XYZ file of N, CA and C in Angstrom:
765
model
N 78.595 58.877 41.242
C 77.543 59.943 41.596
C 76.175 59.264 41.801
N 75.817 58.321 41.047
C 74.523 57.706 41.314
C 74.564 56.921 42.344
N 75.701 56.157 42.834
C 75.658 55.301 44.018
C 75.632 56.269 45.357
N 76.234 57.560 45.130
C 76.169 58.363 46.358
C 74.807 58.900 46.453
N 74.077 59.040 45.437
C 72.571 59.662 45.479
C 71.771 58.716 46.050
N 71.883 57.321 45.861
C 71.089 56.275 46.494
C 71.732 55.639 47.701
N 72.645 56.300 48.283
C 73.256 55.868 49.518
C 72.269 55.756 50.545
N 72.086 54.698 51.521
C 71.183 54.668 52.584
C 71.497 55.848 53.731
N 72.695 56.311 53.595
C 72.935 57.344 54.505
C 72.824 58.693 54.061
N 72.409 58.834 52.848
C 72.061 60.207 52.186
C 71.029 60.862 53.106
N 69.993 59.991 53.524
C 68.963 60.661 54.447
C 69.377 61.431 55.644
N 70.538 61.056 56.159
C 70.917 61.799 57.459
C 71.722 62.861 57.260
N 71.889 63.307 55.847
C 72.913 64.400 55.511
C 72.060 65.685 56.110
N 72.916 66.534 56.745
C 72.401 67.803 57.105
C 72.717 68.923 56.123
N 71.721 69.526 55.614
C 71.736 70.570 54.531
C 71.272 71.800 54.928
N 72.088 72.917 54.530
C 71.687 74.269 54.886
C 70.575 74.828 53.943
N 69.703 75.437 54.704
C 68.311 75.956 54.017
C 68.297 77.439 54.008
N 68.889 77.954 55.086
C 68.955 79.621 55.107
C 70.192 79.991 55.896
N 70.452 81.217 55.702
C 71.595 81.816 56.401
C 72.804 81.065 56.058
N 72.957 80.673 54.859
C 74.252 79.894 54.551
C 75.354 80.750 54.001
N 76.565 80.298 54.142
C 77.675 81.011 53.619
C 77.881 80.943 52.183
N 79.089 81.129 51.650
C 79.284 81.129 50.260
C 79.287 79.715 49.735
N 78.496 79.499 48.702
C 78.502 78.186 47.926
C 77.543 77.400 48.661
N 76.650 77.975 49.604
C 75.771 77.219 50.375
C 76.249 76.549 51.638
N 77.380 76.777 51.994
C 78.114 76.312 53.067
C 77.540 76.662 54.408
N 77.529 75.811 55.267
C 76.868 76.154 56.591
C 77.686 76.905 57.514
N 77.243 77.862 58.281
C 77.847 78.703 59.005
C 77.389 78.384 60.578
N 77.801 79.177 61.454
C 77.612 78.885 62.981
C 76.220 79.028 63.119
N 75.332 79.766 62.439
C 74.017 80.118 62.751
C 73.179 79.805 61.581
N 73.504 78.804 60.768
C 72.803 78.394 59.608
C 71.430 77.664 60.063
N 70.493 78.005 59.191
C 69.256 77.186 59.416
C 69.185 76.021 58.595
N 69.146 74.794 59.152
C 69.369 73.555 58.280
C 68.085 72.759 58.340
N 68.111 71.617 57.683
C 66.915 70.704 57.614
C 66.575 70.042 59.049
N 67.747 69.938 59.729
C 67.618 69.479 61.181
C 66.821 70.629 62.038
N 67.200 71.827 61.823
C 66.555 72.828 62.475
C 65.163 73.049 62.021
N 64.770 72.864 60.803
C 63.367 72.713 60.418
C 62.535 71.865 61.021
N 63.070 70.514 61.148
C 62.198 69.526 61.673
C 62.248 69.598 63.156
N 63.190 70.174 63.898
C 63.030 70.453 65.198
C 61.956 71.366 65.519
N 61.997 72.303 64.709
C 60.841 73.528 64.763
C 59.524 72.724 64.481
N 59.383 71.967 63.565
C 58.092 71.401 63.160
C 57.642 70.368 64.237
N 58.564 69.772 64.908
C 58.259 68.785 66.070
C 57.651 69.707 67.355
N 58.167 70.772 67.646
C 57.728 71.708 68.556
C 56.292 72.167 68.129
N 56.257 72.598 67.007
C 55.008 73.318 66.485
C 53.946 72.083 66.462
N 54.027 71.057 66.067
C 53.191 69.850 66.003
C 52.750 69.569 67.414
N 53.779 69.440 68.291
C 53.375 68.950 69.711
C 52.598 70.153 70.380
N 52.998 71.436 70.031
C 52.216 72.505 70.678
C 50.617 72.605 70.177
N 50.672 72.356 68.890
C 49.235 72.500 68.253
C 48.439 71.349 68.763
N 48.891 70.106 69.007
C 48.220 69.054 69.578
C 47.762 69.370 70.915
N 48.568 69.909 71.790
C 47.978 70.243 73.089
C 47.086 71.439 73.137
N 47.411 72.598 72.254
C 46.697 73.688 72.312
C 45.076 73.388 71.883
N 45.193 72.860 70.510
C 43.941 72.693 69.840
C 43.116 71.338 70.413
N 43.850 70.582 71.042
C 43.287 69.264 71.619
C 42.546 69.665 72.833
N 43.043 70.581 73.581
C 42.469 70.926 74.895
C 41.525 72.255 74.775
N 41.422 72.813 73.598
C 40.695 73.933 73.412
C 39.264 73.899 73.885
N 38.588 72.977 73.427
C 37.071 72.780 73.774
C 36.832 72.021 75.039
N 37.604 71.106 75.497
C 37.336 70.333 76.576
C 36.021 69.704 76.693
N 35.706 69.020 75.583
C 34.224 68.329 75.620
C 34.220 67.134 76.549
N 33.105 66.901 77.122
C 32.795 65.874 77.888
C 33.103 64.574 77.362
N 32.739 64.452 76.000
C 33.009 63.391 75.116
C 34.105 63.821 74.275
N 35.266 63.357 74.470
C 36.393 63.939 73.642
C 36.546 63.584 72.329
N 37.041 64.365 71.467
C 37.322 63.966 69.966
C 38.515 63.482 69.943
N 39.137 63.206 68.752
C 40.176 62.446 68.500
C 41.565 63.260 69.018
N 41.475 64.657 68.670
C 42.563 65.577 69.053
C 42.776 65.595 70.728
N 41.462 65.711 71.358
C 41.463 65.828 72.747
C 41.872 64.419 73.349
N 41.328 63.344 72.962
C 41.710 62.122 73.447
C 43.263 61.860 73.270
N 43.997 62.328 72.170
C 45.376 61.930 72.118
C 46.102 63.001 73.135
N 45.583 64.216 73.253
C 46.274 65.085 74.265
C 46.011 64.568 75.658
N 44.924 64.164 75.937
C 44.705 63.613 77.173
C 45.356 62.377 77.706
N 45.521 61.579 76.575
C 46.164 60.197 76.835
C 47.706 60.581 76.990
N 48.320 61.315 76.185
C 49.572 61.808 76.299
C 50.095 62.403 77.694
N 49.071 63.236 78.113
C 49.235 63.934 79.328
C 49.375 62.812 80.504
N 48.256 61.917 80.499
C 47.998 60.940 81.554
C 49.197 59.920 81.485
N 49.694 59.494 80.255
C 50.768 58.640 80.170
C 52.081 59.127 80.817
N 52.454 60.251 80.607
C 53.618 60.911 81.265
C 53.317 61.041 82.732
N 52.122 61.608 83.131
C 51.942 61.908 84.501
C 52.003 60.621 85.342
N 51.578 59.485 84.665
C 51.612 58.261 85.568
C 52.988 57.738 85.563
N 53.808 57.997 84.509
C 55.178 57.636 84.567
C 55.862 58.288 85.673
N 55.709 59.727 85.660
C 56.338 60.446 86.674
C 55.947 60.249 88.070
N 54.653 59.833 88.295
C 54.076 59.553 89.592
C 54.614 58.145 90.096
N 54.718 57.280 89.225
C 55.097 55.788 89.464
C 56.553 55.667 89.783
N 57.463 56.463 89.136
C 58.736 56.342 89.162
C 59.520 57.351 89.945
N 58.983 58.743 90.056
C 59.577 59.586 90.816
C 58.926 59.757 92.084
N 57.568 59.568 92.198
C 56.790 59.834 93.428
C 56.256 61.251 93.510
N 55.545 61.671 94.547
C 55.159 62.901 94.911
C 56.111 64.111 94.615
N 57.281 63.823 94.941
C 58.459 65.011 94.732
C 58.722 65.137 93.276
N 58.238 64.352 92.338
C 58.598 64.599 91.100
C 57.656 65.412 90.195
N 56.397 65.785 90.997
C 55.320 66.567 90.188
C 55.954 67.926 89.641
N 56.789 68.671 90.352
C 57.148 69.859 89.786
C 58.178 69.713 88.515
N 58.658 68.502 88.402
C 59.373 68.235 87.167
C 58.560 67.781 86.043
N 57.412 67.394 86.213
C 56.543 66.936 85.101
C 56.642 67.693 83.845
N 56.491 69.148 83.897
C 56.613 69.928 82.638
C 57.775 69.660 81.701
N 58.834 69.506 82.493
C 60.013 69.144 81.741
C 59.916 67.664 81.145
N 59.485 66.873 81.842
C 59.661 65.420 81.350
C 58.622 65.271 80.236
N 57.485 65.847 80.382
C 56.450 65.818 79.303
C 56.879 66.648 78.204
N 57.608 67.715 78.160
C 58.038 68.518 76.874
C 59.124 67.594 76.296
N 59.924 66.856 77.077
C 61.031 66.153 76.481
C 60.453 64.864 75.740
N 59.543 64.282 76.334
C 58.742 63.065 75.643
C 58.184 63.437 74.454
N 57.478 64.640 74.520
C 56.662 64.888 73.292
C 57.625 65.366 72.173
N 58.733 66.169 72.539
C 59.646 66.624 71.425
C 60.332 65.366 70.845
N 60.856 64.397 71.532
C 61.476 63.206 71.080
C 60.520 62.367 70.197
N 59.184 62.267 70.853
C 58.270 61.508 69.983
C 57.860 62.074 68.625
N 57.675 63.393 68.635
C 57.411 63.993 67.423
C 58.594 64.093 66.375
N 59.614 64.193 66.941
C 60.790 64.156 66.027
C 61.051 62.678 65.473
N 60.726 61.777 66.167
C 60.817 60.299 65.740
C 59.716 60.043 64.765
N 58.446 60.541 64.967
C 57.277 60.335 64.088
C 57.521 61.198 62.875
N 57.863 62.302 62.882
C 58.084 63.090 61.563
C 59.142 62.451 60.896
N 60.192 61.797 61.414
C 61.175 61.100 60.665
C 60.649 60.029 59.779
N 59.319 59.446 60.181
C 58.907 58.447 59.483
C 58.268 58.677 58.124
N 58.034 60.010 58.033
C 57.428 60.554 56.686
C 58.350 60.516 55.629
N 58.097 59.905 54.461
C 59.027 59.763 53.267
C 59.544 61.152 52.959
N 60.968 61.155 52.646
C 61.795 62.246 52.267
C 61.686 63.377 53.394
N 61.538 62.966 54.612
C 61.591 63.888 55.634
C 63.120 63.738 56.305
N 63.247 64.300 57.513
C 64.617 64.280 58.087
C 64.498 63.597 59.595
N 65.178 62.840 59.980
C 64.948 62.222 61.449
C 66.105 63.003 62.194
N 65.650 64.016 62.996
C 66.593 64.720 63.952
C 67.251 63.702 64.865
N 66.502 62.769 65.450
C 67.082 62.036 66.567
C 67.984 60.893 66.046
N 68.332 60.983 64.785
C 69.329 59.894 64.285
C 70.663 60.551 64.485
N 70.878 61.706 64.726
C 72.097 62.321 64.974
C 72.656 62.427 66.461
N 73.681 61.751 66.813
C 74.168 61.776 67.986
C 74.306 63.056 68.606
N 74.679 64.186 67.924
C 74.858 65.593 68.434
C 73.673 66.098 69.039
N 72.404 65.783 68.513
C 71.226 66.145 68.894
C 70.793 65.314 70.184
N 71.018 64.045 70.051
C 70.410 63.218 71.340
C 71.450 63.357 72.495
N 72.811 63.749 72.132
C 73.532 63.940 73.298
C 73.434 65.326 73.917
N 72.898 66.125 73.173
C 72.554 67.505 73.694
C 71.330 67.315 74.669
N 70.325 66.645 74.267
C 69.124 66.238 75.162
C 69.765 65.535 76.427
N 70.519 64.573 76.118
C 70.999 63.763 77.434
C 71.864 64.651 78.324
N 72.661 65.559 77.799
C 73.621 66.359 78.580
C 72.722 67.315 79.466
N 71.641 67.863 78.991
C 70.760 68.662 79.615
C 70.133 67.911 80.807
N 69.581 66.660 80.529
C 69.119 65.795 81.464
C 70.075 65.543 82.661
N 71.347 65.264 82.146
C 72.449 64.740 83.241
C 72.812 66.075 84.117
N 73.031 67.164 83.469
C 73.441 68.340 84.294
C 72.206 68.824 85.173
N 71.037 68.735 84.653
C 69.795 69.176 85.425
C 69.802 68.142 86.643
N 69.704 66.920 86.353
C 69.487 65.913 87.496
C 70.837 66.095 88.486
N 71.872 66.305 88.133
C 73.026 66.549 88.916
C 72.826 67.624 89.879
N 72.311 68.788 89.182
C 72.350 70.013 90.034
C 71.113 69.940 90.895
N 70.118 69.349 90.550
C 68.936 68.897 91.508
C 69.366 68.123 92.561
N 70.208 67.134 92.320
C 70.704 66.288 93.454
C 71.531 66.915 94.493
N 72.457 67.770 93.858
C 73.427 68.616 94.812
C 72.624 69.593 95.667
N 71.458 70.265 94.982
C 70.771 71.285 95.660
C 69.948 70.725 96.700
N 69.347 69.745 96.496
C 68.476 68.962 97.586
C 69.195 68.381 98.570
N 70.283 67.553 98.177
C 71.065 66.813 99.239
C 72.491 67.250 99.690
N 72.838 68.452 99.198
C 74.104 68.888 99.650
C 75.205 67.745 99.545
N 76.068 67.667 100.489
C 77.098 66.839 100.563
C 76.783 65.267 100.453
N 75.630 65.218 100.913
C 75.174 63.716 100.896
C 74.853 63.112 99.677
N 75.033 64.040 98.550
C 74.767 63.492 97.225
C 75.964 62.633 96.812
N 77.161 62.866 97.431
C 78.376 62.116 97.183
C 78.549 60.841 97.695
N 77.551 60.539 98.752
C 77.359 59.104 99.221
C 77.014 58.130 98.114
N 76.328 58.733 96.990
C 75.935 57.931 95.910
C 77.039 57.159 95.263
N 78.282 57.636 95.396
C 79.525 56.874 94.770
C 80.107 55.872 95.731
N 79.467 55.711 96.875
C 79.889 54.769 97.900
C 78.542 54.228 98.502
N 78.044 53.045 97.861
C 76.798 52.401 98.427
C 76.960 51.970 99.868
N 75.977 52.210 100.659
C 75.964 51.721 101.986
C 76.115 50.154 102.138
N 76.863 49.915 103.288
C 77.153 48.449 103.526
C 78.425 48.073 102.842
N 79.094 48.729 102.013
C 80.335 48.497 101.313
C 81.562 48.544 102.223
N 82.510 47.694 102.538
C 83.463 47.937 103.294
C 84.422 49.018 102.899
N 84.934 49.814 103.692
C 85.789 50.882 103.447
C 87.038 50.383 102.530
N 87.632 49.185 102.697
C 88.800 48.889 102.029
C 88.426 48.637 100.473
N 87.099 48.480 100.171
C 86.819 48.498 98.938
C 86.462 49.856 98.106
N 86.605 50.750 98.875
C 86.348 52.213 98.299
C 87.241 52.559 97.101
N 88.490 52.279 97.249
C 89.444 52.651 95.968
C 88.802 51.853 94.694
N 88.218 50.768 94.754
C 87.623 50.083 93.607
C 86.247 50.540 93.317
N 85.442 50.646 94.247
C 84.048 51.022 94.072
C 83.654 52.398 93.642
N 84.393 53.298 94.155
C 84.181 54.688 94.057
C 84.552 54.987 92.499
N 85.665 54.601 91.931
C 85.916 54.993 90.510
C 84.945 54.442 89.666
N 84.525 53.080 89.927
C 83.502 52.364 89.094
C 82.080 53.121 89.184
N 81.732 53.587 90.387
C 80.469 54.293 90.473
C 80.548 55.670 89.731
N 81.794 56.362 89.924
C 81.868 57.669 89.152
C 81.846 57.650 87.622
N 82.354 56.605 87.025
C 82.443 56.314 85.706
C 81.142 55.808 85.198
N 80.470 55.171 86.006
C 78.954 54.652 85.715
C 78.142 55.733 85.589
N 78.253 56.728 86.573
C 77.476 57.910 86.678
C 77.812 58.813 85.416
N 79.059 59.063 85.081
C 79.338 60.055 83.990
C 79.108 59.426 82.636
N 79.034 58.034 82.548
C 78.516 57.445 81.321
C 76.960 57.509 80.932
N 76.171 58.129 81.826
C 74.931 58.158 81.690
C 74.399 59.018 80.369
N 74.997 60.174 80.160
C 74.590 61.004 78.948
C 75.075 60.188 77.707
N 76.030 59.635 77.834
C 76.561 58.729 76.556
C 75.587 57.574 76.203
N 75.277 56.774 77.327
C 74.396 55.639 77.004
C 72.953 56.172 76.621
N 72.559 57.219 77.242
C 71.218 57.720 76.987
C 71.253 58.373 75.544
N 72.083 58.997 75.047
C 72.153 59.478 73.694
C 72.327 58.391 72.589
N 73.365 57.501 72.951
C 73.700 56.556 71.993
C 72.445 55.522 71.833
N 71.730 55.381 72.824
C 70.647 54.304 72.636
C 69.523 54.835 71.765
N 69.241 56.059 71.877
C 68.135 56.803 71.132
C 68.639 57.057 69.550
N 69.980 57.722 69.467
C 70.475 57.814 68.197
C 70.656 56.454 67.363
N 71.351 55.662 68.112
C 71.611 54.457 67.218
C 70.504 53.597 66.761
N 69.380 53.534 67.618
C 68.228 52.820 67.245
C 67.410 53.425 66.000
N 67.448 54.813 66.050
C 66.797 55.579 65.037
C 67.705 55.521 63.630
N 69.060 55.730 63.858
C 69.981 55.427 62.694
C 69.875 54.085 62.068
N 69.902 53.037 62.826
C 69.870 51.669 62.391
C 68.574 51.283 61.596
N 67.316 51.620 62.265
C 66.119 51.425 61.813
C 65.860 52.014 60.396
N 66.238 53.181 60.320
C 65.954 54.152 59.029
C 66.966 53.542 57.868
N 68.075 53.212 58.335
C 69.094 52.734 57.232
C 68.637 51.332 56.759
N 68.136 50.497 57.566
C 67.599 49.137 57.225
C 66.511 49.448 56.292
N 65.503 50.248 56.801
C 64.463 50.457 55.810
C 64.676 50.859 54.526
N 65.854 51.890 54.362
C 66.159 52.365 53.194
C 66.903 51.312 52.220
N 67.699 50.419 52.910
C 68.284 49.306 52.185
C 67.285 48.281 51.595
N 66.267 47.813 52.351
C 65.128 47.112 51.759
C 64.347 47.646 50.798
N 64.093 49.086 51.015
C 63.248 49.701 49.908
C 64.133 49.867 48.578
N 65.394 49.898 48.781
C 66.250 49.933 47.544
C 66.202 48.583 46.888
N 66.082 47.452 47.629
C 65.875 46.185 47.035
C 64.644 46.218 46.130
N 63.601 46.620 46.639
C 62.265 46.591 45.993
C 62.218 47.457 44.718
N 63.001 48.650 44.665
C 63.063 49.517 43.577
C 63.876 48.799 42.484
N 64.977 48.184 43.056
C 65.795 47.454 42.007
C 65.173 46.341 41.291
N 64.362 45.617 42.109
C 63.600 44.540 41.508
C 62.574 44.925 40.564
N 61.847 45.952 40.709
C 60.812 46.522 39.810
C 61.584 47.041 38.661
N 62.683 47.880 38.905
C 63.419 48.294 37.660
C 63.859 47.191 36.801
N 64.375 46.055 37.273
C 64.862 45.074 36.339
C 63.674 44.450 35.739
N 62.507 44.145 36.206
C 61.357 43.356 35.598
C 60.376 44.260 35.122
N 60.251 45.532 35.394
C 59.427 46.315 34.979
C 57.917 46.258 35.749
N 57.914 45.244 36.605
C 56.733 45.089 37.495
C 57.313 44.197 38.740
N 56.670 44.341 39.796
C 56.975 43.567 41.110
C 56.801 42.234 40.927
N 58.054 41.436 40.747
C 58.112 40.010 40.612
C 58.032 39.313 41.930
N 57.995 37.984 41.989
C 58.040 37.241 43.213
C 59.283 37.633 43.935
N 60.307 37.633 43.291
C 61.822 38.046 44.048
C 61.730 39.406 44.748
N 60.922 40.353 44.170
C 60.812 41.566 44.808
C 59.723 41.674 45.922
N 58.874 40.556 45.990
C 57.718 40.604 46.903
C 58.193 40.533 48.361
N 59.297 39.704 48.608
C 59.928 39.547 49.967
C 60.523 40.825 50.472
N 61.352 41.519 49.737
C 61.804 42.694 50.243
C 60.674 43.785 50.420
N 59.460 43.843 49.657
C 58.435 44.644 49.994
C 57.648 44.173 51.231
N 57.568 42.995 51.500
C 56.862 42.598 52.732
C 57.752 43.007 53.968
N 59.162 42.815 53.772
C 60.108 43.219 54.863
C 60.029 44.674 55.234
N 59.843 45.644 54.076
C 59.891 47.036 54.295
C 58.547 47.265 55.077
N 57.441 46.612 54.661
C 56.142 46.940 55.356
C 56.250 46.644 56.868
N 56.790 45.467 57.128
C 56.934 44.955 58.541
C 58.078 45.948 59.352
N 59.189 46.322 58.550
C 60.048 47.065 59.158
C 59.383 48.579 59.521
N 58.649 49.013 58.672
C 57.880 50.357 58.879
C 57.085 50.263 60.092
N 56.206 49.172 60.175
C 55.505 49.050 61.443
C 56.410 49.020 62.641
N 57.290 48.102 62.685
C 58.395 48.034 63.661
C 58.897 49.385 64.050
N 59.253 50.203 62.840
C 59.935 51.339 63.303
C 59.031 52.484 63.972
N 57.720 52.406 63.649
C 56.801 53.286 64.316
C 56.750 52.915 65.902
N 56.687 51.581 66.169
C 56.640 51.174 67.348
C 58.020 51.539 68.138
N 59.176 51.411 67.368
C 60.513 51.777 68.028
C 60.576 53.288 68.305
N 59.952 54.149 67.407
C 59.879 55.544 67.486
C 59.197 55.971 68.803
N 58.057 55.326 69.142
C 57.390 55.603 70.315
C 58.191 55.116 71.610
N 58.635 53.671 71.421
C 59.398 53.121 72.492
C 60.741 53.845 73.046
N 61.318 54.403 71.961
C 62.659 55.176 72.373
C 62.414 56.522 73.021
N 61.142 57.103 72.594
C 60.777 58.454 73.310
C 60.468 57.930 74.773
N 59.741 56.967 74.962
C 59.318 56.289 76.107
C 60.642 55.992 77.129
N 61.571 55.209 76.523
C 62.803 54.827 77.281
C 63.537 56.025 77.768
N 63.670 57.100 76.875
C 64.432 58.312 77.119
C 63.622 58.990 78.450
N 62.379 59.011 78.327
C 61.655 59.782 79.403
C 61.709 59.001 80.723
N 61.392 57.677 80.654
C 61.437 56.890 81.885
C 62.883 56.746 82.465
N 63.997 56.728 81.783
C 65.227 56.800 82.365
C 65.422 58.182 83.117
N 64.958 59.274 82.411
C 65.136 60.560 83.113
C 64.392 60.592 84.343
N 63.183 59.904 84.391
C 62.364 59.758 85.591
C 63.274 59.006 86.707
N 63.861 57.917 86.225
C 64.610 56.994 87.278
C 65.910 57.830 87.824
N 66.506 58.654 87.043
C 67.598 59.542 87.444
C 67.097 60.591 88.361
N 65.985 61.146 88.112
C 65.246 61.973 89.011
C 65.009 61.441 90.350
N 64.391 60.314 90.088
C 63.997 59.635 91.423
C 65.250 59.404 92.443
N 66.293 59.090 91.895
C 67.440 59.008 92.715
C 67.912 60.311 93.244
N 67.836 61.418 92.562
C 68.167 62.899 93.005
C 67.193 63.295 94.024
N 65.943 63.145 93.848
C 65.054 63.796 94.872
C 64.731 62.934 96.057
N 64.855 61.609 95.854
C 64.652 60.673 96.996
C 65.966 60.156 97.720
N 66.894 60.724 97.367
C 68.325 60.200 97.967
C 68.293 60.226 99.589
N 67.536 61.150 100.188
C 67.425 61.130 101.576
C 66.791 59.892 102.171
N 65.936 59.139 101.541
C 65.293 57.968 101.831
C 66.234 56.719 101.683
N 67.382 56.895 101.111
C 68.126 55.736 100.914
C 69.256 55.560 101.942
């Protein structure tokens, strides 16, 4: 029982908080710790943008600077990767980036819950991107969309080989998009928990932090800094890949 309690994977356990069934069991519409931190991520991102831009001072304060930098960062990303045709999709990409970023950052708080460590959450985000991009591509390009699976200049006799490969590659996008985010957050937090457990065990054995426990402590500190960087980078990678997929969809007529 003690081993399970200190398991590195315990932090990823989904627990029912409200609307639970008998014995605290989860139901179809249960409110879980995952739901709570998704709500907190949306609330935190909303508060940052609302209160950050409320005064619009000529010399911005910290909140206003963070809000403006976030806006400009995503706007430049969309402008550089999608072009002028991507302006109308900026609200979606910005919301997606901020949601993932705040979910990742909230997961760095001790005893919190990392929503993006669960593949079901990241896959839901990825499938929304995939279906949205596909519908936009079909709506804008019509039947020309299907030329995506047969690159220009490829001999027709290679079509039986190239077309299935292109279709499989296209359909694997939501899988790779979700696994990249989920696996990185899962692996990083698990590693941090393991090294933190080493520090606790070393202190518990000697009553104070000895030289043997100093190395795990240094590793935990370094991993924490690295994990903050990864939390930002994974939100950025998810958003920029969405931009690249959108660029293919809205600029297909130019290829």
